[in-house]
Amino acid sequence: MAKDIQPNLPSFDLAASRSDELGANYDGYGTNFALWSENATRVQLCLFDDEGEEQIACLDMPRMEGGIWHGYLPDIGPGQVYGYRVHGPWAPEEGHRFNPNKLLLDPYACELKGDIKWDPALFGYTQPGDDLQGPDPRDSAPFMPKGVVVDTDFDWEADSALRRRWQNGLIYETHVKGATMRHPDVPEEDRGTFAGLASDAFIDHLTRIGASAVELLPIHAFANDGHLVDKGLSNYWGYNTLSFFAPHKPYLKSGFYREVKQAVKKFHAAGLEVILDVVYNHTCEGNEMGPTLSFRGIDNASYYLLSPENPRHSFDTTGTGNTLNVAHPMVLRMVLDSLRYWVQVMHVDGFRFDLASTLGREAQGFEREGSFFAAIRQDPVLSKVKLIAEPWDIGDGGYQVGGFPWPFREWNDKARDDIRAFWRRDQGLVPAMAERLLGSPVQFNHSHRPATSSINFIAAHDGFTLWDTVSYNEKHNEANGEDGKDGHSNNLSDNMGVEGATDDETVNESRVRRVKAMLATLLMSQGVPMLLAGDDFGQTQDGNNNAYCQDNEITWLDWENKRDEITRAVADLMAFRKGEGGLARLRFARAPEDAPDGGPTVTWRHPEGRRMEPGDWENPELSCFGMRLVPHSEGREVMVVLNSGDNCEFKLPKGGWRRAIDTTLDPVSCDTPEQGVVGVGWQSVVVWVPDPEAEIEAEDEDEVAEADAAGESEAASPEKG
């Protein structure tokens, strides 16, 4: 361990020392340092020079209460670089891995100095491959990033959370770096940073297509795994958290965390919310063979879930080596403090929780009323922001789509899979598509949950892009260096006759046609749509469906080769979705005969012009059907027709209609009066609205009576899982 050096620094002011605020909190006169470790026997605060290279002091924390070690240092302020050395038992068999030779990052650090430099000194044990041989005597400080004391003051002016309605939302999932690295209208020095993300060029594109929020892949400081670095790759996605408070430094052009605030402020000025993809289920320290960077050295047995049979080993439900012990009240407090920090100090508008099922794991498994969800729901700050769950992990009972409590919304992979399969012409999917158009009521219409509970998507960062679903039959992950063994094979894709890129205009036109139909399905469905960045202009990853390690042109958005007809389609579809009272409803639509108390109603139409009958739902060859959605008190009536097959005819309900959307056109928005039998093009979505100059008849009373007699009430809104 580095020698303790005592420069001419003021001693701790014991009277000012506080245990109620964790982290390094500057008050204008000095800084209060506080670190929680339940099983430590001694904690030292180490101060470094401005570059974070030379340790200039190592001071014993003077106070401890409730496991919180704390001390106030006058005249220590913003810019001070620091870390901790924590003493305690080295007893891996009992879950304890204290080693004061390892400099540890404060879990509450809000800004970092330096990067991880992979070296054997970062590991707590001495013998490679044997974690029982320790503690290792080498000092890890030269290879560790350190915390930096910050001043949180910032001129927000009138900025505050936007609180936009879920019904009018379009979430744009993007990567801070990849969004602008290839953008010709972003200054080169800004590309790949928050400064570039908040550029006029990028924001103008989001407003053009009607996005309401950006959902950023992890921006919390994260580690690049040593094995990836050795292969010349990196942890591009960022699901490898090192710090839950500090932003990832390479994303900061200025090097300072205030750049994130400036970006959020600019997004808000444009009417765009900022949602963070957060990873509170695990950290970058991996399993018991991993490095000692922060939590492991501070208090391994408290911060992580350990095997009940052998606490030497991590208990892993995330597939990453460790699982954060959110059931522990102080670990839960850290997570909640982090979330509140990003809302109150950084002004973000919400969170998407990676592997959220892990956060609901109690002693008996996943619990939707567990401590984490209960804490969020009663919190006066967090209960008011947008909360989105990735509703699965890899543990037993981890798949929980539809199982989360209000006010959480959930990623809906069932919608993704059914939309992909329906449009590649898989048979027998009309009942499933009816479910997805209604916002998946089988999964979400319970426990007073609204019809905005489903986050619908066709593609996300993990898997094929939308364009690749119509361009590749097989994954092409060779660049990942795993012999193509990584990534799943259930892509539900169809290359439409040619594997990959082609100069065949017929194939390319067919691909554009299908993509537009899939986008229309997404944006005409109840729930909340989410787009993967680039799906709005035909972004490809060359068939790589697991590009987590590709920080290069495979993943960076290719703005110069964008397909404008797709972008125009998204803009038109979103304008229609939000126009005249909006398309999305808070309440789930039901058949007219099942909605005596009002609310939106839905009837399903066969191309012959009649209501769908039980036999129609069971017909595997049916590829064209319609949804007639009638609002209760607001919004507008629409007739949405999906045709995944060949050209066909469709008989509209009695009265005058106007064709408002047709994905076979460019632009897809139109205004054409029609009635009776109309043509519907192959692989298309067409939307009609009532003609204001004509009278639309309600459902024919005789037809409804016949349907009731046939027991069609259930078939009118099929509940297929």
mmCIF file of N, CA and C in Angstrom, residues 201-275:
data_model
loop_
_atom_site.group_PDB
_atom_site.id
_atom_site.type_symbol
_atom_site.label_atom_id
_atom_site.label_comp_id
_atom_site.label_asym_id
_atom_site.label_seq_id
_atom_site.Cartn_x
_atom_site.Cartn_y
_atom_site.Cartn_z
ATOM 1 N N ALA A 201 -28.306 19.760 -35.387
ATOM 2 C CA ALA A 201 -28.530 18.787 -36.459
ATOM 3 C C ALA A 201 -29.255 17.554 -35.942
ATOM 4 N N PHE A 202 -28.814 17.031 -34.806
ATOM 5 C CA PHE A 202 -29.440 15.823 -34.277
ATOM 6 C C PHE A 202 -30.831 16.125 -33.725
ATOM 7 N N ILE A 203 -30.955 17.208 -32.980
ATOM 8 C CA ILE A 203 -32.255 17.552 -32.404
ATOM 9 C C ILE A 203 -33.270 17.859 -33.503
ATOM 10 N N ASP A 204 -32.838 18.530 -34.558
ATOM 11 C CA ASP A 204 -33.764 18.817 -35.660
ATOM 12 C C ASP A 204 -34.301 17.533 -36.289
ATOM 13 N N HIS A 205 -33.452 16.513 -36.384
ATOM 14 C CA HIS A 205 -33.927 15.241 -36.939
ATOM 15 C C HIS A 205 -34.991 14.626 -36.030
ATOM 16 N N LEU A 206 -34.769 14.660 -34.721
ATOM 17 C CA LEU A 206 -35.736 14.080 -33.790
ATOM 18 C C LEU A 206 -37.074 14.799 -33.860
ATOM 19 N N THR A 207 -37.038 16.117 -33.931
ATOM 20 C CA THR A 207 -38.300 16.854 -34.005
ATOM 21 C C THR A 207 -38.988 16.625 -35.347
ATOM 22 N N ARG A 208 -38.207 16.428 -36.395
ATOM 23 C CA ARG A 208 -38.802 16.168 -37.712
ATOM 24 C C ARG A 208 -39.635 14.897 -37.711
ATOM 25 N N ILE A 209 -39.133 13.843 -37.095
ATOM 26 C CA ILE A 209 -39.859 12.566 -37.132
ATOM 27 C C ILE A 209 -40.911 12.465 -36.031
ATOM 28 N N GLY A 210 -40.999 13.454 -35.155
ATOM 29 C CA GLY A 210 -42.029 13.445 -34.128
ATOM 30 C C GLY A 210 -41.655 12.732 -32.850
ATOM 31 N N ALA A 211 -40.365 12.539 -32.605
ATOM 32 C CA ALA A 211 -39.937 11.898 -31.356
ATOM 33 C C ALA A 211 -40.289 12.781 -30.171
ATOM 34 N N SER A 212 -40.583 12.151 -29.059
ATOM 35 C CA SER A 212 -40.881 12.884 -27.830
ATOM 36 C C SER A 212 -39.789 12.714 -26.784
ATOM 37 N N ALA A 213 -38.929 11.700 -26.946
ATOM 38 C CA ALA A 213 -37.909 11.419 -25.933
ATOM 39 C C ALA A 213 -36.749 10.676 -26.566
ATOM 40 N N VAL A 214 -35.553 10.928 -26.053
ATOM 41 C CA VAL A 214 -34.406 10.082 -26.370
ATOM 42 C C VAL A 214 -34.187 9.149 -25.187
ATOM 43 N N GLU A 215 -33.991 7.879 -25.498
ATOM 44 C CA GLU A 215 -33.628 6.899 -24.471
ATOM 45 C C GLU A 215 -32.173 6.525 -24.736
ATOM 46 N N LEU A 216 -31.289 6.939 -23.837
ATOM 47 C CA LEU A 216 -29.857 6.795 -24.053
ATOM 48 C C LEU A 216 -29.348 5.486 -23.478
ATOM 49 N N LEU A 217 -28.652 4.699 -24.314
ATOM 50 C CA LEU A 217 -27.948 3.545 -23.778
ATOM 51 C C LEU A 217 -27.034 4.016 -22.651
ATOM 52 N N PRO A 218 -26.613 3.117 -21.763
ATOM 53 C CA PRO A 218 -25.983 3.542 -20.503
ATOM 54 C C PRO A 218 -24.957 4.659 -20.653
ATOM 55 N N ILE A 219 -25.163 5.705 -19.842
ATOM 56 C CA ILE A 219 -24.197 6.800 -19.786
ATOM 57 C C ILE A 219 -23.453 6.811 -18.457
ATOM 58 N N HIS A 220 -23.857 5.963 -17.499
ATOM 59 C CA HIS A 220 -23.079 5.821 -16.270
ATOM 60 C C HIS A 220 -21.677 5.327 -16.630
ATOM 61 N N ALA A 221 -20.678 5.803 -15.897
ATOM 62 C CA ALA A 221 -19.305 5.361 -16.158
ATOM 63 C C ALA A 221 -19.248 3.840 -16.153
ATOM 64 N N PHE A 222 -18.598 3.275 -17.162
ATOM 65 C CA PHE A 222 -18.517 1.820 -17.261
ATOM 66 C C PHE A 222 -17.112 1.402 -17.645
ATOM 67 N N ALA A 223 -16.841 0.117 -17.473
ATOM 68 C CA ALA A 223 -15.513 -0.432 -17.763
ATOM 69 C C ALA A 223 -15.526 -1.181 -19.082
ATOM 70 N N ASN A 224 -14.430 -1.088 -19.790
ATOM 71 C CA ASN A 224 -14.200 -1.941 -20.956
ATOM 72 C C ASN A 224 -13.487 -3.198 -20.484
ATOM 73 N N ASP A 225 -14.128 -4.340 -20.644
ATOM 74 C CA ASP A 225 -13.560 -5.597 -20.153
ATOM 75 C C ASP A 225 -12.174 -5.833 -20.724
ATOM 76 N N GLY A 226 -11.304 -6.369 -19.870
ATOM 77 C CA GLY A 226 -9.940 -6.635 -20.289
ATOM 78 C C GLY A 226 -9.858 -7.553 -21.491
ATOM 79 N N HIS A 227 -10.714 -8.577 -21.542
ATOM 80 C CA HIS A 227 -10.628 -9.520 -22.660
ATOM 81 C C HIS A 227 -11.046 -8.877 -23.976
ATOM 82 N N LEU A 228 -11.940 -7.853 -23.904
ATOM 83 C CA LEU A 228 -12.301 -7.136 -25.122
ATOM 84 C C LEU A 228 -11.176 -6.203 -25.562
ATOM 85 N N VAL A 229 -10.569 -5.536 -24.595
ATOM 86 C CA VAL A 229 -9.451 -4.641 -24.903
ATOM 87 C C VAL A 229 -8.329 -5.427 -25.569
ATOM 88 N N ASP A 230 -8.081 -6.641 -25.070
ATOM 89 C CA ASP A 230 -7.018 -7.474 -25.644
ATOM 90 C C ASP A 230 -7.293 -7.812 -27.108
ATOM 91 N N LYS A 231 -8.572 -7.851 -27.486
ATOM 92 C CA LYS A 231 -8.945 -8.179 -28.868
ATOM 93 C C LYS A 231 -9.155 -6.943 -29.731
ATOM 94 N N GLY A 232 -8.844 -5.763 -29.158
ATOM 95 C CA GLY A 232 -9.042 -4.531 -29.908
ATOM 96 C C GLY A 232 -10.489 -4.107 -29.992
ATOM 97 N N LEU A 233 -11.325 -4.621 -29.081
ATOM 98 C CA LEU A 233 -12.738 -4.284 -29.048
ATOM 99 C C LEU A 233 -13.040 -3.489 -27.782
ATOM 100 N N SER A 234 -14.298 -3.180 -27.558
ATOM 101 C CA SER A 234 -14.667 -2.427 -26.361
ATOM 102 C C SER A 234 -16.091 -2.758 -25.964
ATOM 103 N N ASN A 235 -16.457 -2.362 -24.756
ATOM 104 C CA ASN A 235 -17.825 -2.574 -24.284
ATOM 105 C C ASN A 235 -18.680 -1.407 -24.771
ATOM 106 N N TYR A 236 -19.008 -1.423 -26.051
ATOM 107 C CA TYR A 236 -19.638 -0.269 -26.696
ATOM 108 C C TYR A 236 -20.983 0.096 -26.082
ATOM 109 N N TRP A 237 -21.828 -0.892 -25.828
ATOM 110 C CA TRP A 237 -23.154 -0.581 -25.302
ATOM 111 C C TRP A 237 -23.099 0.053 -23.916
ATOM 112 N N GLY A 238 -22.145 -0.378 -23.076
ATOM 113 C CA GLY A 238 -22.000 0.232 -21.762
ATOM 114 C C GLY A 238 -22.715 -0.457 -20.621
ATOM 115 N N TYR A 239 -23.170 -1.696 -20.822
ATOM 116 C CA TYR A 239 -23.860 -2.416 -19.747
ATOM 117 C C TYR A 239 -22.837 -3.085 -18.828
ATOM 118 N N ASN A 240 -21.977 -2.273 -18.236
ATOM 119 C CA ASN A 240 -20.871 -2.794 -17.424
ATOM 120 C C ASN A 240 -20.493 -1.728 -16.408
ATOM 121 N N THR A 241 -21.437 -1.350 -15.565
ATOM 122 C CA THR A 241 -21.352 -0.145 -14.753
ATOM 123 C C THR A 241 -20.222 -0.170 -13.745
ATOM 124 N N LEU A 242 -19.498 0.958 -13.707
ATOM 125 C CA LEU A 242 -18.483 1.211 -12.691
ATOM 126 C C LEU A 242 -18.997 2.180 -11.635
ATOM 127 N N SER A 243 -19.772 3.176 -12.055
ATOM 128 C CA SER A 243 -20.287 4.195 -11.135
ATOM 129 C C SER A 243 -21.716 4.542 -11.501
ATOM 130 N N PHE A 244 -22.583 4.639 -10.495
ATOM 131 C CA PHE A 244 -23.993 4.934 -10.736
ATOM 132 C C PHE A 244 -24.301 6.427 -10.702
ATOM 133 N N PHE A 245 -23.298 7.254 -10.430
ATOM 134 C CA PHE A 245 -23.507 8.703 -10.360
ATOM 135 C C PHE A 245 -22.722 9.456 -11.433
ATOM 136 N N ALA A 246 -21.542 8.989 -11.780
ATOM 137 C CA ALA A 246 -20.677 9.720 -12.705
ATOM 138 C C ALA A 246 -20.983 9.362 -14.152
ATOM 139 N N PRO A 247 -21.060 10.340 -15.057
ATOM 140 C CA PRO A 247 -21.217 10.024 -16.489
ATOM 141 C C PRO A 247 -19.926 9.455 -17.060
ATOM 142 N N HIS A 248 -20.072 8.679 -18.127
ATOM 143 C CA HIS A 248 -18.924 8.066 -18.787
ATOM 144 C C HIS A 248 -18.059 9.167 -19.405
ATOM 145 N N LYS A 249 -16.837 9.268 -18.942
ATOM 146 C CA LYS A 249 -15.998 10.418 -19.303
ATOM 147 C C LYS A 249 -15.739 10.543 -20.802
ATOM 148 N N PRO A 250 -15.530 9.462 -21.563
ATOM 149 C CA PRO A 250 -15.308 9.636 -23.006
ATOM 150 C C PRO A 250 -16.465 10.309 -23.741
ATOM 151 N N TYR A 251 -17.655 10.354 -23.126
ATOM 152 C CA TYR A 251 -18.791 11.023 -23.755
ATOM 153 C C TYR A 251 -18.795 12.525 -23.497
ATOM 154 N N LEU A 252 -17.816 13.026 -22.745
ATOM 155 C CA LEU A 252 -17.783 14.432 -22.371
ATOM 156 C C LEU A 252 -16.675 15.147 -23.137
ATOM 157 N N LYS A 253 -17.041 15.963 -24.091
ATOM 158 C CA LYS A 253 -16.047 16.731 -24.836
ATOM 159 C C LYS A 253 -15.215 17.584 -23.896
ATOM 160 N N SER A 254 -15.876 18.200 -22.918
ATOM 161 C CA SER A 254 -15.213 19.088 -21.977
ATOM 162 C C SER A 254 -14.464 18.341 -20.881
ATOM 163 N N GLY A 255 -14.831 17.077 -20.661
ATOM 164 C CA GLY A 255 -14.263 16.321 -19.556
ATOM 165 C C GLY A 255 -15.005 16.503 -18.256
ATOM 166 N N PHE A 256 -16.015 17.395 -18.233
ATOM 167 C CA PHE A 256 -16.720 17.710 -16.996
ATOM 168 C C PHE A 256 -18.189 17.302 -17.082
ATOM 169 N N TYR A 257 -18.708 16.869 -15.935
ATOM 170 C CA TYR A 257 -20.061 16.317 -15.906
ATOM 171 C C TYR A 257 -21.120 17.349 -16.262
ATOM 172 N N ARG A 258 -20.812 18.634 -16.130
ATOM 173 C CA ARG A 258 -21.785 19.691 -16.436
ATOM 174 C C ARG A 258 -22.235 19.642 -17.894
ATOM 175 N N GLU A 259 -21.448 19.024 -18.748
ATOM 176 C CA GLU A 259 -21.826 18.902 -20.153
ATOM 177 C C GLU A 259 -23.129 18.125 -20.324
ATOM 178 N N VAL A 260 -23.363 17.166 -19.427
ATOM 179 C CA VAL A 260 -24.623 16.412 -19.472
ATOM 180 C C VAL A 260 -25.791 17.346 -19.156
ATOM 181 N N LYS A 261 -25.633 18.192 -18.156
ATOM 182 C CA LYS A 261 -26.691 19.143 -17.806
ATOM 183 C C LYS A 261 -27.001 20.070 -18.982
ATOM 184 N N GLN A 262 -25.953 20.537 -19.644
ATOM 185 C CA GLN A 262 -26.158 21.428 -20.781
ATOM 186 C C GLN A 262 -26.935 20.729 -21.891
ATOM 187 N N ALA A 263 -26.647 19.446 -22.112
ATOM 188 C CA ALA A 263 -27.362 18.694 -23.141
ATOM 189 C C ALA A 263 -28.823 18.492 -22.758
ATOM 190 N N VAL A 264 -29.070 18.116 -21.512
ATOM 191 C CA VAL A 264 -30.448 17.911 -21.054
ATOM 192 C C VAL A 264 -31.245 19.197 -21.199
ATOM 193 N N LYS A 265 -30.641 20.299 -20.806
ATOM 194 C CA LYS A 265 -31.313 21.601 -20.911
ATOM 195 C C LYS A 265 -31.692 21.908 -22.355
ATOM 196 N N LYS A 266 -30.813 21.592 -23.286
ATOM 197 C CA LYS A 266 -31.093 21.874 -24.694
ATOM 198 C C LYS A 266 -32.178 20.944 -25.242
ATOM 199 N N PHE A 267 -32.159 19.671 -24.838
ATOM 200 C CA PHE A 267 -33.225 18.758 -25.256
ATOM 201 C C PHE A 267 -34.574 19.245 -24.746
ATOM 202 N N HIS A 268 -34.615 19.662 -23.493
ATOM 203 C CA HIS A 268 -35.873 20.150 -22.933
ATOM 204 C C HIS A 268 -36.372 21.375 -23.676
ATOM 205 N N ALA A 269 -35.470 22.258 -24.061
ATOM 206 C CA ALA A 269 -35.881 23.451 -24.798
ATOM 207 C C ALA A 269 -36.532 23.085 -26.129
ATOM 208 N N ALA A 270 -36.153 21.926 -26.678
ATOM 209 C CA ALA A 270 -36.741 21.447 -27.933
ATOM 210 C C ALA A 270 -37.974 20.583 -27.695
ATOM 211 N N GLY A 271 -38.386 20.444 -26.434
ATOM 212 C CA GLY A 271 -39.561 19.639 -26.124
ATOM 213 C C GLY A 271 -39.304 18.157 -26.061
ATOM 214 N N LEU A 272 -38.050 17.757 -25.893
ATOM 215 C CA LEU A 272 -37.675 16.344 -25.881
ATOM 216 C C LEU A 272 -37.266 15.908 -24.482
ATOM 217 N N GLU A 273 -37.832 14.809 -24.031
ATOM 218 C CA GLU A 273 -37.448 14.239 -22.749
ATOM 219 C C GLU A 273 -36.171 13.416 -22.894
ATOM 220 N N VAL A 274 -35.485 13.233 -21.769
ATOM 221 C CA VAL A 274 -34.271 12.421 -21.730
ATOM 222 C C VAL A 274 -34.493 11.271 -20.755
ATOM 223 N N ILE A 275 -34.423 10.043 -21.268
ATOM 224 C CA ILE A 275 -34.602 8.824 -20.476
ATOM 225 C C ILE A 275 -33.282 8.073 -20.486
#
